[in-house]
Coordinates of C-alpha atoms in Angstrom, one line a residue:
X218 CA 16.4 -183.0 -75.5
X219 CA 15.7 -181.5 -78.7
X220 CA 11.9 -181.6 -79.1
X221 CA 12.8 -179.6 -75.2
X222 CA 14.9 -176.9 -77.1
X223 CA 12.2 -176.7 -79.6
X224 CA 9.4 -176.2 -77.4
X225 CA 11.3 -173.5 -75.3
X226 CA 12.2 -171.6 -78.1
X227 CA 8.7 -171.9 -79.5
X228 CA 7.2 -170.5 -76.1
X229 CA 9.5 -167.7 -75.6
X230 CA 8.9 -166.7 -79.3
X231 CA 5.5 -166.9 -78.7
X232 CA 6.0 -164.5 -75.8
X233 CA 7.0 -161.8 -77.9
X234 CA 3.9 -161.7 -80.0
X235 CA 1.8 -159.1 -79.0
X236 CA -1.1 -159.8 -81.2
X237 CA -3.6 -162.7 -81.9
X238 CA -3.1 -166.3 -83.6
X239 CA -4.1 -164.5 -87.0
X240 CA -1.5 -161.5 -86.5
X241 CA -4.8 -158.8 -85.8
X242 CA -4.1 -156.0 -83.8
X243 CA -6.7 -156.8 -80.1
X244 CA -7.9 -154.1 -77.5
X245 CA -7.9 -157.0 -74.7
X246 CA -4.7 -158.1 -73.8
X247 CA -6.0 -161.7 -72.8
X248 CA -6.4 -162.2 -76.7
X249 CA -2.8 -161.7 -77.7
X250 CA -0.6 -164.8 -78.2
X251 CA 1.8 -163.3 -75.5
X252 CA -0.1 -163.3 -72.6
X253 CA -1.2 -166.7 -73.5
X254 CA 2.6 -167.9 -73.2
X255 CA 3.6 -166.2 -70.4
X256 CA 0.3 -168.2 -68.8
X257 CA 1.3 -171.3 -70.1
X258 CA 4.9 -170.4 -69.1
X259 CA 3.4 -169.8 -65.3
X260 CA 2.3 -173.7 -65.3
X261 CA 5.7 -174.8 -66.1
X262 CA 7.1 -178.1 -63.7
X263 CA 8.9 -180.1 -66.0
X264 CA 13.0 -180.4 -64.5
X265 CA 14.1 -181.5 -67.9
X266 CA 13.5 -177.8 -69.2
X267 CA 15.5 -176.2 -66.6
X268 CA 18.7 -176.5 -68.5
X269 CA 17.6 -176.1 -71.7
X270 CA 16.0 -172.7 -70.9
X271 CA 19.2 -172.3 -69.3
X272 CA 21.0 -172.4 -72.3
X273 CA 19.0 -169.9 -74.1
X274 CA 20.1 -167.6 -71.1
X275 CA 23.8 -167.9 -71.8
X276 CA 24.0 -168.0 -75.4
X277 CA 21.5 -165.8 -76.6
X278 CA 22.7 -162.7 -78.0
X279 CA 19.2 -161.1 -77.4
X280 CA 18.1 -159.1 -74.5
X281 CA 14.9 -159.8 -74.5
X282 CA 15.0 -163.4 -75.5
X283 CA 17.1 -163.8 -72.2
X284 CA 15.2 -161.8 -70.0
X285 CA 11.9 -164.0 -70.9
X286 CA 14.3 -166.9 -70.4
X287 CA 15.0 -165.9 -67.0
X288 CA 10.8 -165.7 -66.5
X289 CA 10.9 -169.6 -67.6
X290 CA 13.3 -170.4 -64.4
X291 CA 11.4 -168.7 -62.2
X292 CA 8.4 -170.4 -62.8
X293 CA 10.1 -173.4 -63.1
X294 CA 11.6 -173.1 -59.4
X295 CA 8.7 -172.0 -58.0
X296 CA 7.3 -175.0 -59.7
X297 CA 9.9 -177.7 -59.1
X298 CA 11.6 -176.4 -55.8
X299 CA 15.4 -176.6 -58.4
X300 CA 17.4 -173.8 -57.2
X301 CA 19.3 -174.5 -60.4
X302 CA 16.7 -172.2 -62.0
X303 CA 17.5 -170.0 -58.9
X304 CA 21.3 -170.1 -58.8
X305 CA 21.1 -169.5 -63.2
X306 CA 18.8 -166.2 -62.9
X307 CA 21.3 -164.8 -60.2
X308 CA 24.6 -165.3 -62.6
X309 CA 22.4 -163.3 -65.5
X310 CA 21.0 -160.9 -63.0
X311 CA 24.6 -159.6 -62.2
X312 CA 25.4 -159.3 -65.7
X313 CA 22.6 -157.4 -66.6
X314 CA 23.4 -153.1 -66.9
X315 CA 20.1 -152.6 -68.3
X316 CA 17.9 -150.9 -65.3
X317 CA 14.5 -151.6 -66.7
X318 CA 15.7 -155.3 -67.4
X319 CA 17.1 -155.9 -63.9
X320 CA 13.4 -154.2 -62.6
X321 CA 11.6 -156.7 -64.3
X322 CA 14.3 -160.0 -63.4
X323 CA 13.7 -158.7 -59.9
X324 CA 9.7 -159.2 -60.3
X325 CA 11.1 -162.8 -61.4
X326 CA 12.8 -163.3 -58.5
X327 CA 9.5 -163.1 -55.8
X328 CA 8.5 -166.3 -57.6
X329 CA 11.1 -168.6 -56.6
X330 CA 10.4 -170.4 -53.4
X331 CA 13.9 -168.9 -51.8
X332 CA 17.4 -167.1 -52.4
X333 CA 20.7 -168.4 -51.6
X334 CA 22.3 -165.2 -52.1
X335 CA 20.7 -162.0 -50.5
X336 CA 23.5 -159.8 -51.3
X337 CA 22.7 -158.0 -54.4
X338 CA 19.3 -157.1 -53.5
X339 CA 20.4 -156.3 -49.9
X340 CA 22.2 -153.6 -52.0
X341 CA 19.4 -152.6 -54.1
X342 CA 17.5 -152.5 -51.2
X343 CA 19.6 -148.9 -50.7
X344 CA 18.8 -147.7 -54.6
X345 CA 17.7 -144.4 -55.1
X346 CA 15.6 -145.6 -57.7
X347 CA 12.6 -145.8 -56.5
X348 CA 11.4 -149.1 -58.4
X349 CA 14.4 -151.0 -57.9
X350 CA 14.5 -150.5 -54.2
X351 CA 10.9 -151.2 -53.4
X352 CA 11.0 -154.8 -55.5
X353 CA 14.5 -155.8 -54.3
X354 CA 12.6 -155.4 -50.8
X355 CA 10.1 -157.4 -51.5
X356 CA 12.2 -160.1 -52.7
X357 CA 14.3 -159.8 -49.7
X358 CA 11.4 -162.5 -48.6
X359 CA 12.9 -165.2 -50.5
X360 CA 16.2 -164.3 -48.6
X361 CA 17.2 -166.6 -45.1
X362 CA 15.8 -164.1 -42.5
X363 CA 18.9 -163.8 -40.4
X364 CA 20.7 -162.6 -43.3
X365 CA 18.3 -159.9 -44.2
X366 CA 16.8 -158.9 -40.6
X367 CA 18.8 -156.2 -39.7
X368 CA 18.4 -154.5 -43.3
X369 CA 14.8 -154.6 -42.7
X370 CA 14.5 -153.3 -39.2
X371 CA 16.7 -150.9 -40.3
X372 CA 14.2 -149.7 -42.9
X373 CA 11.3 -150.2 -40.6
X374 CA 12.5 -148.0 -38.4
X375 CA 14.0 -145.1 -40.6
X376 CA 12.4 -145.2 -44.4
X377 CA 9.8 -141.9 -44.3
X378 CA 8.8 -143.8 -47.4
X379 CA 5.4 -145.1 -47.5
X380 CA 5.8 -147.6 -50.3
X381 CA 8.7 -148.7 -48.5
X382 CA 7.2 -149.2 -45.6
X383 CA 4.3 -151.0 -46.9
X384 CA 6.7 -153.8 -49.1
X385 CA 8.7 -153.8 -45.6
X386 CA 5.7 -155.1 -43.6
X387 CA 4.6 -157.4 -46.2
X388 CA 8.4 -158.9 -46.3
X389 CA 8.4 -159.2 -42.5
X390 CA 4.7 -160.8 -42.1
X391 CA 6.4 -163.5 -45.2
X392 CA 9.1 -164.2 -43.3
X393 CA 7.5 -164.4 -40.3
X394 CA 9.2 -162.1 -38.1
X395 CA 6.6 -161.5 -35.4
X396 CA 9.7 -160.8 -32.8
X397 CA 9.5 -157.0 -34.5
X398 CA 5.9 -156.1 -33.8
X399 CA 6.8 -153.7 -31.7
X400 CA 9.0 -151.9 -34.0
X401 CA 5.7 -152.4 -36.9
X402 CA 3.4 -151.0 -34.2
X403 CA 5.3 -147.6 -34.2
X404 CA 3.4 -146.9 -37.7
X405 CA 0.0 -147.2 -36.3
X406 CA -0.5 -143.9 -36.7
X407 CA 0.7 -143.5 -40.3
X408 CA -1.6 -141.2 -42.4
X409 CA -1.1 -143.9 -45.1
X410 CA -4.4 -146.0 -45.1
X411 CA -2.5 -149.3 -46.1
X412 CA 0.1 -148.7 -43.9
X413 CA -2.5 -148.8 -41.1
X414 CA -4.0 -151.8 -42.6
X415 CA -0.9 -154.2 -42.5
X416 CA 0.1 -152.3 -39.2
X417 CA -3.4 -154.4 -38.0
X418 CA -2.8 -157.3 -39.9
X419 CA 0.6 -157.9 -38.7
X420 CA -0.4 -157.3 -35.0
X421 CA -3.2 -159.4 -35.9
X422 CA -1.1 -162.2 -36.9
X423 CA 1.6 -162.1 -34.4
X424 CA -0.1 -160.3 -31.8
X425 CA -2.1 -161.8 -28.5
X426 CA -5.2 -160.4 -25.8
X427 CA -3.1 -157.6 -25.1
X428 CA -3.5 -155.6 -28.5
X429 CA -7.2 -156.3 -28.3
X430 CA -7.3 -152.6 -27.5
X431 CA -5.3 -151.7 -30.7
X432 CA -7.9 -153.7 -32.9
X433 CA -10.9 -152.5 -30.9
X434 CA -10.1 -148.7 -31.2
X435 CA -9.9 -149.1 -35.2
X436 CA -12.7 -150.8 -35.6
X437 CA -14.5 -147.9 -33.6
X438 CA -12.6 -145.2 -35.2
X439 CA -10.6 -145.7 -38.5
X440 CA -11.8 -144.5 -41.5
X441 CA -10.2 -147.0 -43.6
X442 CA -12.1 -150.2 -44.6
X443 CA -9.1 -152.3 -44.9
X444 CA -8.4 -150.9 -41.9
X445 CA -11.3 -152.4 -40.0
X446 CA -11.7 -155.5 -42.1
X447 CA -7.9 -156.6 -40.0
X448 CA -8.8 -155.4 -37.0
X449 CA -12.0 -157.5 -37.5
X450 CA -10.1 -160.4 -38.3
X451 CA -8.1 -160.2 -35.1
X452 CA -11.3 -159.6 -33.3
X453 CA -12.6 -163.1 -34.6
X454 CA -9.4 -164.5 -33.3
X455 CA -8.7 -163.1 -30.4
X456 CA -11.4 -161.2 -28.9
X457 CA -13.9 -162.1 -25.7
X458 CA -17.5 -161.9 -24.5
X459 CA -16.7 -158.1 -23.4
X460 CA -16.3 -157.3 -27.1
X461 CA -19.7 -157.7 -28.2
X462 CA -20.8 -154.3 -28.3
X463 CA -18.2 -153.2 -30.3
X464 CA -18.8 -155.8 -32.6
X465 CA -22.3 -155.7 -32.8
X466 CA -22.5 -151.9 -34.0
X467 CA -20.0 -152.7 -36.8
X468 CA -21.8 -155.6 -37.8
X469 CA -25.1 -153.3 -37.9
X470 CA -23.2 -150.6 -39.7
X471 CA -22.4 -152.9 -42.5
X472 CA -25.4 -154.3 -43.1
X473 CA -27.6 -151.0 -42.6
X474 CA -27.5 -151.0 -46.3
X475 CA -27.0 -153.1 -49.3
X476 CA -23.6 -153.9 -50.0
X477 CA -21.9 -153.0 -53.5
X478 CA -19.5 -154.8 -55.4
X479 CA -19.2 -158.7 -55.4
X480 CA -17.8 -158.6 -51.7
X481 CA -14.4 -160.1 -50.3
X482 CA -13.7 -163.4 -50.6
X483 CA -13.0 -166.1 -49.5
X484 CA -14.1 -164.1 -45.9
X485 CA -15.5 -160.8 -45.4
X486 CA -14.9 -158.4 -42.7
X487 CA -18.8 -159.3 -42.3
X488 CA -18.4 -162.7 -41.5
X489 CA -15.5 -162.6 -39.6
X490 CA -18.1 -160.5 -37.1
X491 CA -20.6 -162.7 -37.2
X492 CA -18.1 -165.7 -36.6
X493 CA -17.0 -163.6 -33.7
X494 CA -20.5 -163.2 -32.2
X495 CA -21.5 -166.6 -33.3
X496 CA -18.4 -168.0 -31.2
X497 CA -18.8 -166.1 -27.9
X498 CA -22.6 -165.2 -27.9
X499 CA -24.5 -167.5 -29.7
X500 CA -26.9 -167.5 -27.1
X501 CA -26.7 -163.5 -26.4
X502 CA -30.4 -162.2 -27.2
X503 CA -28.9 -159.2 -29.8
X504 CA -26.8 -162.0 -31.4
X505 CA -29.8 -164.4 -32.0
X506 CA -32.0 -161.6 -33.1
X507 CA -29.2 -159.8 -35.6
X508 CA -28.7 -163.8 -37.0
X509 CA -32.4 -164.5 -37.7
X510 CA -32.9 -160.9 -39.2
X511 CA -30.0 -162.0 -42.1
X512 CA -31.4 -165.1 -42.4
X513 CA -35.0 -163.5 -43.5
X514 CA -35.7 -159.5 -43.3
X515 CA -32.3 -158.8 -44.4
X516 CA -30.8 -161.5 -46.4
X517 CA -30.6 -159.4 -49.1
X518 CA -27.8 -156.8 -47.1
X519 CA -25.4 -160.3 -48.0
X520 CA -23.6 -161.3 -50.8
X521 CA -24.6 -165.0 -51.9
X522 CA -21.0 -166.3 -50.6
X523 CA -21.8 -165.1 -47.3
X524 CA -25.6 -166.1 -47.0
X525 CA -24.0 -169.8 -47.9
X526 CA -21.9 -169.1 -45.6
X527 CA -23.9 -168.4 -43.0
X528 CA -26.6 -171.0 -43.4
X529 CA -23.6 -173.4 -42.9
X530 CA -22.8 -172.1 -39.6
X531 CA -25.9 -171.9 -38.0
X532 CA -26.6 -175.4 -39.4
X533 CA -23.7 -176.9 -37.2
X534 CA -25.0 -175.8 -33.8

């Protein structure tokens, strides 16, 4: 138990250190002896440490030292699966006055794998402030869903905040809620970009054939990327032979020109097309010809994860 205590102390000292191992002052953050801890602190799974790092918490006399505490049991549960680690940050989290403290325990808190207790952040989910109600909605997702549903449908349907709304769908598509889509839907036509974008993504995920029209119409007509790279996705999973058009001019679009960046992995909006195509009209004339033409003239339009990926595909048929 000691050489525990030792080590935990060790590591959250270390976590305060914000320069290298020789005490030099370093531009890149990846070089300081913090950021280093707080990785190592990320790979935690040891059960032993749990109440040792729990001690620290309760008789500490230092803010900080307890806050990084609380950052050990939270890797630790998401780790281990102990809601000991849980059930310790909640008993510091109410104690805690300190606003900027309790916005950084509630990052700590999307970590564990769930909540028993979804009332005080079912309160901040009401706060005024900004960054205390946007990350007590996100971890609302760690929260049983029947204790939390009608808070977020409540937001869904009345927050004119976009942030909000965005941490709201994400919390909904976590907990799986697909009985609201309908509600989601409402905000298709959001000016907010990434609002849009999980609008599609959620419909996408929960949806069926019957929104086909909802993924085909911003894949035509969005401006967003994001945007089309869901409704492309959906397309992939849901779409039929009727779609190929559609489908086919996006593809072309794409790869009318040589692709910046180092593309979107582990599947781009690309090949979600050309899975599409690939499984409904492998056999369609414009399909075969658009498939040789990236194998040879126009390789070079794809990144190398998707020529791999490719060659793979057409090597099962």
């Amino acid at each position: 138990m000691n050489d525990y205590k030792e080590y935990v102390c060790d590591l959250l000292y270390r976590m305060t250190i914000n320069t290298d191992e020789e005490g030099r002052e370093v531009k890149n953050s990846k070089e300081q002896v913090s950021w280093k801890a707080m990785r190592e602190a990320e790979r935690l799974d040891h059960s032993s440490l749990i109440s040792v790092t729990a001690e620290m918490v309760r008789e500490s006399q230092d803010a900080e030292t307890r806050k990084n505490a609380c950052f050990l049991l939270s890797q630790l549960a998401k780790n281990t699966g102990n809601m000991v680690a849980v059930r310790i940050m909640l008993d510091e989290f109410l104690l805690t006055t300190d606003m900027r403290t309790k916005s950084s325990m509630l990052g700590f808190f999307t970590y564990v794998p769930k909540i028993p207790d979804a009332e005080p952040f079912l309160a901040l989910s009401k706060s005024q402030n900004n960054d205390i109600r946007q990350k007590a909605i996100q971890v609302l997702a760690r929260c049983q869903p029947e204790h939390v549903k009608e808070r977020l449908l409540e937001l869904i349907r009345n927050s004119k905040n976009d942030c909000d709304k965005i941490y709201t769908i994400r919390t909904l598509s976590e907990l799986r809620m697909g009985e609201l889509l309908s509600e989601v839907l409402g905000h298709i036509i959001s000016t907010n970009a990434k609002v849009r974008s999980l609008v599609i993504r959620f419909a996408g995920d929960f949806g069926n054939a019957a929104h086909i029209p909802l993924f085909i119409e911003a894949l035509k007509n969005d401006r967003s990327t994001e945007v089309k790279y869901h409704a492309m996705k959906a397309i992939d999973r849901l779409g039929e032979l009727t779609h190929i058009d559609t489908v086919l001019k996006r593809v072309k679009a794409i790869i009318s020109r040589k692709q910046r960046g180092g593309g979107v992995f582990p599947k781009s909006e690309l090949m979600y097309g050309i899975s599409f195509l690939y499984r409904v009209a492998s056999d369609h004339d414009e399909v075969k010809k658009l498939l040789y033409s990236l194998q040879t003239s126009k390789s070079d339009r794809l990144f190398e994860h998707e020529a791999e990926w490719l060659a793979q595909l057409v090597e099962k048929r």
